[in-house]
GROMACS .gro file of C-alpha atoms in nm:
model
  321
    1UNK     CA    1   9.759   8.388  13.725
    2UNK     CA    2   9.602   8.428  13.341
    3UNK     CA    3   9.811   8.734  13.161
    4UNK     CA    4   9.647   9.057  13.137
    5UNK     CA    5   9.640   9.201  12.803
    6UNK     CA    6   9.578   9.572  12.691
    7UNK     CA    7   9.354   9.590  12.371
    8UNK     CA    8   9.380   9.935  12.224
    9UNK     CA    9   9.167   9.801  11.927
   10UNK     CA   10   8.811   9.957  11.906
   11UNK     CA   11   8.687   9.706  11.626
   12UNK     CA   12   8.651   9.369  11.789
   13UNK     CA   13   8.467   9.404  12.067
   14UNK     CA   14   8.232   9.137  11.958
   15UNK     CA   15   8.478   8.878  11.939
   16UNK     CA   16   8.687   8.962  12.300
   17UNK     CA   17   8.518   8.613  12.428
   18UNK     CA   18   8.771   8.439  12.220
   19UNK     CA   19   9.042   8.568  12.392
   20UNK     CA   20   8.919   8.536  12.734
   21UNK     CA   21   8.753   8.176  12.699
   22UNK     CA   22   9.129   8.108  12.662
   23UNK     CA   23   9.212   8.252  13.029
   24UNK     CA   24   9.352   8.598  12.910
   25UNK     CA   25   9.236   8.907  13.114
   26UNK     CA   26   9.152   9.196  12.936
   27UNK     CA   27   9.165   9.583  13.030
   28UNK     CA   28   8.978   9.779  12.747
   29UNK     CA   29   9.154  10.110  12.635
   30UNK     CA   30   9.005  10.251  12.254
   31UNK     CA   31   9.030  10.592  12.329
   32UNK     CA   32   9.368  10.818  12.397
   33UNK     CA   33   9.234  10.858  12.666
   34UNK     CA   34   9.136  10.563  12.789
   35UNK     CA   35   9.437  10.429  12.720
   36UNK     CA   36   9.672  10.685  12.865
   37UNK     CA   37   9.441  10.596  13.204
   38UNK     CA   38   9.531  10.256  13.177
   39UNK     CA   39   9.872  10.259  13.142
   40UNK     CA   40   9.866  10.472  13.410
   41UNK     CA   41   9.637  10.331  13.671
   42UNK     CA   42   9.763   9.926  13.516
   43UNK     CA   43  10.100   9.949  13.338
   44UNK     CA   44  10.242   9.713  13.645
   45UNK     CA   45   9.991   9.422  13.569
   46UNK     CA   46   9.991   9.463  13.171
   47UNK     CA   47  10.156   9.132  12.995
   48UNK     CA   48  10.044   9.208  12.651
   49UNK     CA   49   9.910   9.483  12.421
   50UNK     CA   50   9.691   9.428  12.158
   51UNK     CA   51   9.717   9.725  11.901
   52UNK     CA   52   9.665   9.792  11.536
   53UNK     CA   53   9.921   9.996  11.259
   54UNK     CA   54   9.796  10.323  11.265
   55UNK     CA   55   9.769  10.276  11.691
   56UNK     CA   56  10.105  10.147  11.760
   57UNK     CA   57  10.259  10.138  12.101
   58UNK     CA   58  10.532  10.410  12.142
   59UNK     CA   59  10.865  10.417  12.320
   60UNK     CA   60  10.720  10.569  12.661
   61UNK     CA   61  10.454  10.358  12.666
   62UNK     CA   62  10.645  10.043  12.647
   63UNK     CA   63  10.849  10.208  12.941
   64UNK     CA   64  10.577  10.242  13.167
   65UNK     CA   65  10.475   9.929  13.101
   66UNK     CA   66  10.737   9.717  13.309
   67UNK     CA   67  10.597   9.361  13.285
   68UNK     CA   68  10.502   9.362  12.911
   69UNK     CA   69  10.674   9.061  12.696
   70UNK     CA   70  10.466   9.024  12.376
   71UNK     CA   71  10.298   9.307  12.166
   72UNK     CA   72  10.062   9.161  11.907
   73UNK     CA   73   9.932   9.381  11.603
   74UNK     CA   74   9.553   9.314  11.456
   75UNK     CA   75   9.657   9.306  11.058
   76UNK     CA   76   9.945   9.314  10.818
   77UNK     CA   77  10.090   9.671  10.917
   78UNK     CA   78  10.302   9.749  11.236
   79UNK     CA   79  10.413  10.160  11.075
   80UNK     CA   80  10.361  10.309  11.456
   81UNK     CA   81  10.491  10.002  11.691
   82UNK     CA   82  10.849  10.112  11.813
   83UNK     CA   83  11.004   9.804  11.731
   84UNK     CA   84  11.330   9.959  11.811
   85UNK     CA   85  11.220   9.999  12.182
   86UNK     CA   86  11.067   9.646  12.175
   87UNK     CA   87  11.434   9.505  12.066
   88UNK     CA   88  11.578   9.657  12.309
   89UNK     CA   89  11.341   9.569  12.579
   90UNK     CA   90  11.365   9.196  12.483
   91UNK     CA   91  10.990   9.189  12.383
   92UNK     CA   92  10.812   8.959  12.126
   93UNK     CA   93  10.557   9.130  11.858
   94UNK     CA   94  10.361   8.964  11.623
   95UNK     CA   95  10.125   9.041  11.309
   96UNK     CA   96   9.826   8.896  11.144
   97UNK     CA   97   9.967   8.936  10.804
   98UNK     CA   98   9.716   8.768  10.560
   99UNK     CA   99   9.458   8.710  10.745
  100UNK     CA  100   9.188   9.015  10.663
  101UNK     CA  101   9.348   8.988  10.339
  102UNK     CA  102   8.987   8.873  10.115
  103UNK     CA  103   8.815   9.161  10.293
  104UNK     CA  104   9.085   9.398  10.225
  105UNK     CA  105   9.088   9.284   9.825
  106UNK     CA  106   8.718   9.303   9.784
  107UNK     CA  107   8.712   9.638   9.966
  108UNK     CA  108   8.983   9.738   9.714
  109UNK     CA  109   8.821   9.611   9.403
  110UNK     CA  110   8.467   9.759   9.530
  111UNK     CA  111   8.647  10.082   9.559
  112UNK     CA  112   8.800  10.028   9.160
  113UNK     CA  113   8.446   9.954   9.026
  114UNK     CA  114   8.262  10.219   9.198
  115UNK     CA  115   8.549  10.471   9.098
  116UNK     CA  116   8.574  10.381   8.752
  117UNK     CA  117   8.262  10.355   8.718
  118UNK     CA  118   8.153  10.628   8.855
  119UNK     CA  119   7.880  10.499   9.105
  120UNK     CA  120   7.852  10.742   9.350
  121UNK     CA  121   7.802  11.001   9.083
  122UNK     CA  122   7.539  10.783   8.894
  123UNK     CA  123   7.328  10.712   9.256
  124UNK     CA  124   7.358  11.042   9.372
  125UNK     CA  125   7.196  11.140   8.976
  126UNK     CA  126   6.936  10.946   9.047
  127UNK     CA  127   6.810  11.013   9.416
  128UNK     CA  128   6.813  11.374   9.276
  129UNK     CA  129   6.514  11.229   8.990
  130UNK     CA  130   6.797  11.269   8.749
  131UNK     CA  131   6.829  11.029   8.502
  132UNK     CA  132   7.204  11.060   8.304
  133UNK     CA  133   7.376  10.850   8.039
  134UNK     CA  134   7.684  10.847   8.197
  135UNK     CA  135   7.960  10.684   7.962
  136UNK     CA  136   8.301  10.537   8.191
  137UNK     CA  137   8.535  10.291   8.138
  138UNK     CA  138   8.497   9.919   8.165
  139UNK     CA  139   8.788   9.710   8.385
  140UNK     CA  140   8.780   9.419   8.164
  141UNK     CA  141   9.144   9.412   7.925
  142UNK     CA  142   9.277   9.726   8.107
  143UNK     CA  143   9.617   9.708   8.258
  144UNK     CA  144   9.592   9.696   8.645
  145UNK     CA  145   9.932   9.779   8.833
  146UNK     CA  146   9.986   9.667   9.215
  147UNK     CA  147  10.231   9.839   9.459
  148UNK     CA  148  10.288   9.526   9.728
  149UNK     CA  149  10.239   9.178   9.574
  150UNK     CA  150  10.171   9.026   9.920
  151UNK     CA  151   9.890   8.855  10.056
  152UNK     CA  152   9.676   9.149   9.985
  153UNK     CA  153   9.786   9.220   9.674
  154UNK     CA  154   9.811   8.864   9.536
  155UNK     CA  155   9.449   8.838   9.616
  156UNK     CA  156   9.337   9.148   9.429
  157UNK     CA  157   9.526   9.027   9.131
  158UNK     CA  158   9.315   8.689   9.138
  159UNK     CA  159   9.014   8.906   9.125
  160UNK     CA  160   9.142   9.143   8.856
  161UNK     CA  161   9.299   8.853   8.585
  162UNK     CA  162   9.071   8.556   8.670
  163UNK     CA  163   8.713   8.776   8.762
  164UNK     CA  164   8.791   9.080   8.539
  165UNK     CA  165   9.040   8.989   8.284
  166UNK     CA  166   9.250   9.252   8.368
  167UNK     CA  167   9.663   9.230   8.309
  168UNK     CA  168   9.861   9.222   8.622
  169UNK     CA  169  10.147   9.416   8.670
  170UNK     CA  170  10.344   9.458   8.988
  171UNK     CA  171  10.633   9.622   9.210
  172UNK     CA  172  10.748   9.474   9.538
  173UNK     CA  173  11.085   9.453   9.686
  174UNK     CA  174  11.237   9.177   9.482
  175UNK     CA  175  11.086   8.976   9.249
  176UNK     CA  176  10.893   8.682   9.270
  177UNK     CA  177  10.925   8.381   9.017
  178UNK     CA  178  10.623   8.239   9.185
  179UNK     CA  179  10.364   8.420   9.009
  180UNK     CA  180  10.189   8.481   8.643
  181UNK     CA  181  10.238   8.880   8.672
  182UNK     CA  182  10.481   9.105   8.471
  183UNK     CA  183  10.756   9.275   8.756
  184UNK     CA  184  10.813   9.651   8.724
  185UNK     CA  185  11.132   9.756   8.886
  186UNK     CA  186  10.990  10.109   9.030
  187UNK     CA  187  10.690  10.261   9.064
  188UNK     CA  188  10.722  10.455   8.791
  189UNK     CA  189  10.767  10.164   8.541
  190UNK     CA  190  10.458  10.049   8.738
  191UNK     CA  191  10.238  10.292   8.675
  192UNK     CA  192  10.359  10.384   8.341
  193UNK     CA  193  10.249  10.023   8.227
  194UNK     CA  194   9.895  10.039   8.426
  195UNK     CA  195   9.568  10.171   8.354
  196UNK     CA  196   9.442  10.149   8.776
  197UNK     CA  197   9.722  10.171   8.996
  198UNK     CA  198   9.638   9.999   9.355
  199UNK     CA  199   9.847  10.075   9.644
  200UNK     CA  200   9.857   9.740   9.868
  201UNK     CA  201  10.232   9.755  10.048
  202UNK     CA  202  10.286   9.804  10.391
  203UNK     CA  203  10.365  10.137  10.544
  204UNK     CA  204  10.678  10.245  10.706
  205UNK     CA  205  10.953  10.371  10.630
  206UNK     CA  206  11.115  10.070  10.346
  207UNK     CA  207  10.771  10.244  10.155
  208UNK     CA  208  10.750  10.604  10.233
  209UNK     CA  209  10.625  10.798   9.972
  210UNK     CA  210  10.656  10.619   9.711
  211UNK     CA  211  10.410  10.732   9.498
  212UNK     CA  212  10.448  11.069   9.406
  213UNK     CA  213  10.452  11.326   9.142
  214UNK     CA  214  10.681  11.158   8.877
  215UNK     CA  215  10.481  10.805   8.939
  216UNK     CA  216  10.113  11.009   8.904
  217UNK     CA  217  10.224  11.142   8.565
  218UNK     CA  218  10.358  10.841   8.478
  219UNK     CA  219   9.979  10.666   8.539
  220UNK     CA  220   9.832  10.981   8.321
  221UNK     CA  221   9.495  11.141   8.243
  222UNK     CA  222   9.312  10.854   8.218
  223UNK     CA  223   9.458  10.672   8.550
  224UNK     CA  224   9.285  10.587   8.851
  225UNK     CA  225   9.433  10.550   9.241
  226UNK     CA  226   9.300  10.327   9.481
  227UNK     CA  227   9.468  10.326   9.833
  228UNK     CA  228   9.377  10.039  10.039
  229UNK     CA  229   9.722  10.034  10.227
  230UNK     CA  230   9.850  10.349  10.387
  231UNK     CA  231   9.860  10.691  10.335
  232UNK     CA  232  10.244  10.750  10.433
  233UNK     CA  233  10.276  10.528  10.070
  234UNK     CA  234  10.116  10.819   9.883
  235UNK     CA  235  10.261  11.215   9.905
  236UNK     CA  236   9.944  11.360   9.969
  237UNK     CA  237  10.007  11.699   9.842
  238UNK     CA  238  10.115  11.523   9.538
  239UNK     CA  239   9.797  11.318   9.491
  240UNK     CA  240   9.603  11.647   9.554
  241UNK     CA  241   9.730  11.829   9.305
  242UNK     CA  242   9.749  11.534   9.035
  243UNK     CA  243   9.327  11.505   9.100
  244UNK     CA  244   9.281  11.892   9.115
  245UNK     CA  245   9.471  11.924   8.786
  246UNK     CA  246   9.253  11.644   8.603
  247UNK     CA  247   9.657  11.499   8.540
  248UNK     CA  248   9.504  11.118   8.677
  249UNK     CA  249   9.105  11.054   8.634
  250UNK     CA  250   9.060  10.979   9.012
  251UNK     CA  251   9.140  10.782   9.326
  252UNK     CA  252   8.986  10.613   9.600
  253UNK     CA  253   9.127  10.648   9.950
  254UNK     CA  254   9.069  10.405  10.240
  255UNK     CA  255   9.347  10.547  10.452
  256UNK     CA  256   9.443  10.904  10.500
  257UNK     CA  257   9.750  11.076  10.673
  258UNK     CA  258   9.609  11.143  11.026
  259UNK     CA  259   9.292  10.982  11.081
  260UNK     CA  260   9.024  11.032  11.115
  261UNK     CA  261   9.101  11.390  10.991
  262UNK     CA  262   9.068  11.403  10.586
  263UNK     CA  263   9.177  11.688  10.389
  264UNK     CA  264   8.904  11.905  10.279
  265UNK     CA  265   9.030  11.928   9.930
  266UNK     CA  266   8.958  11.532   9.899
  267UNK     CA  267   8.585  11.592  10.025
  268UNK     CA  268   8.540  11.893   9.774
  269UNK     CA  269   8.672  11.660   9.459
  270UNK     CA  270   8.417  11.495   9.263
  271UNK     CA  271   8.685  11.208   9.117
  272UNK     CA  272   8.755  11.089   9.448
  273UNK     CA  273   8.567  10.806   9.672
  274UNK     CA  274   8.640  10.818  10.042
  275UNK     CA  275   8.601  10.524  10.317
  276UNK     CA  276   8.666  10.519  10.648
  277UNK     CA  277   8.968  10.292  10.682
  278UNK     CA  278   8.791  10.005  10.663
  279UNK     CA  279   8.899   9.772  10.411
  280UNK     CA  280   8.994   9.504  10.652
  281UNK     CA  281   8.689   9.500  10.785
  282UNK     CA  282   8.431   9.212  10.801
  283UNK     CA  283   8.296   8.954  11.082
  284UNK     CA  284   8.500   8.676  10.887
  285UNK     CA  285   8.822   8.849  10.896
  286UNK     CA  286   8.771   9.027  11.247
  287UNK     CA  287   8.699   8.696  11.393
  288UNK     CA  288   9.032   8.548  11.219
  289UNK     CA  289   9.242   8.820  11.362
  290UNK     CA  290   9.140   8.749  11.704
  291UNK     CA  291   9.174   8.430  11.674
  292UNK     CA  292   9.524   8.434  11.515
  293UNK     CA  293   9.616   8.703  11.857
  294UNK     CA  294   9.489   8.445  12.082
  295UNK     CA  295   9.679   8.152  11.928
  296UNK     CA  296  10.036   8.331  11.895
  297UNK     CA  297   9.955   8.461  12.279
  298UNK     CA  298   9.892   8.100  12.384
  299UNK     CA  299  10.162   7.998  12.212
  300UNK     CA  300  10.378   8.250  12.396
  301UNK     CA  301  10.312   8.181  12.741
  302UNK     CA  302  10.340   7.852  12.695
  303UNK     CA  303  10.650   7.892  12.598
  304UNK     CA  304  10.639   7.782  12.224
  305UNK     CA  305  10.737   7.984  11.933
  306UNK     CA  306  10.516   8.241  11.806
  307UNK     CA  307  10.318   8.181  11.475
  308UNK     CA  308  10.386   8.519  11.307
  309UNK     CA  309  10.664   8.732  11.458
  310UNK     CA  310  10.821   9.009  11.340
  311UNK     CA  311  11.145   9.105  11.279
  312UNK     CA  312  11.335   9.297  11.501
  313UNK     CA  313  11.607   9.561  11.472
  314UNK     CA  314  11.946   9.458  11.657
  315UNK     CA  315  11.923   9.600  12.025
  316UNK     CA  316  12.080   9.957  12.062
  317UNK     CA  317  12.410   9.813  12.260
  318UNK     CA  318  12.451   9.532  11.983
  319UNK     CA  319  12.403   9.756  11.731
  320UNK     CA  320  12.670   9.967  11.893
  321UNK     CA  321  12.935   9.686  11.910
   0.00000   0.00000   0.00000
């Protein structure tokens, strides 16, 4: 009997065939509540979920789900999977960690251009038969800092030194002797020694808030923001204030605190750029996230290792011991 997976994802619809040209049966739940129904009406037949960050899978849900063995996350960031209750249920989640990462980088650097630039104020200008010399920054020789030197942010720091020119600076959790950029041993330091600060770390709680006030004064008047990662990096509030206050020059926000809900003091700020949360969007990396789900769920039920699990925490009654 082929495994029956649970895709919570609303993104990859086009590219579902992949997974069930390789046997894999597939109940379709992108709404809450579609997918409280389905849990409800299927939680005894469901083998695997198929989920992003921000969508998780939650303690009660893996409860009512009796039969599940293997959760598998579309992209790097896992902030709202309980991986305590998947430890203790014995379960198997994996990522796709790198694999959107080009999209996710040119998204980001997109969103540095058109904020530094000021792009949306120039078109808007001109559809309005306006016609301003509008005089911004260039990126070339300015200092660019990145929060999370992982696969994300080691490919926006080939675009920024090798397209751009730009100096790379970064903070991650330990240093790595395996790259051409100067290490800054907080945020602060970070930003302090950046011109653009771009947030590219997971989210979670190891990065919680870890830009805030001290690290936005640190970046200065003349600093820009661009979140391509998570919000729960960023103390909102903070970031507000810092923009409303002219004390950084902008930011430009991918990812907000509870989607798709944005703060209206964002939308009424004219030094801020807003997406939709979709940086890790594209055909080429959509199609390479499915594909890396179908391989690690193959892989599973076959009963071979995994190609990119996650750690888990120690089960409650080890833990306990």
């Amino acid at each position: 009997m082929p495994a029956t997976v649970l895709v919570l994802v609303e993104t990859i619809n086009d590219y579902l065939p992949i997974l069930e040209h390789q046997g894999f049966h597939l109940i379709l739940a992108p709404t809450p509540a579609e997918r409280a129904a389905a849990i409800t009406r299927h939680g005894g037949q469901i083998d695997a979920v198929l989920t992003r960050g921000p969508l998780g899978l939650y303690a009660d849900e893996i409860a009512a789900l009796p039969n599940l063995k293997i959760i598998c996350v579309i992209g790097a960031g896992y902030e709202q999977v309980d991986l305590q209750a998947a430890a203790d249920r014995g379960l198997t989640v994996t990522n796709g960690a790198g694999v959107n990462a080009s999209s996710v980088a040119d998204h980001a650097m997109a969103m540095l251009l058109a904020l530094v630039r000021d792009i949306p104020r120039c078109d808007a200008a001109v559809r309005r038969g306006e016609w301003p010399k509008i005089m911004r920054p260039s990126l070339a020789g300015k200092r660019l800092g990145i929060l999370g030197l992982g696969a994300v942010g080691m490919a926006i720091a080939k675009r920024a030194a090798h397209g751009f020119d730009m100096t790379v600076s970064y903070h991650n959790r330990q240093h790595r002797s395996d790259v051409p950029y100067s290490f800054c041993s907080t945020p602060t330091e970070l930003a302090r020694a950046s011109d653009f600060l771009i947030v590219a770390t997971p989210g979670g709680l190891g990065t919680k808030h870890l830009i805030n006030k001290q690290v936005l004064d640190a970046l200065g008047p003349k600093g820009f923001v661009v979140n391509i990662a998570r919000a729960s990096v960023v103390v909102t509030a903070d970031l507000i204030s810092a923009l409303e206050q002219r004390r950084i020059a902008g930011a430009a926000l991918d990812v907000f605190d509870a989607e798709p809900r944005v703060p209206d003091a964002f939308k009424a700020l004219a030094n801020v750029i807003l997406t939709p949360h979709v940086a890790g969007l594209s055909p080429e990396a959509t199609q390479g996230t499915v594909e890396l789900v179908g391989r690690n769920l193959v892989a599973f039920f076959s009963g071979n290792p995994v190609l990119t699990p996650i750690d888990l925490p120690a089960t409650r009654t080890k833990a306990a011991l």
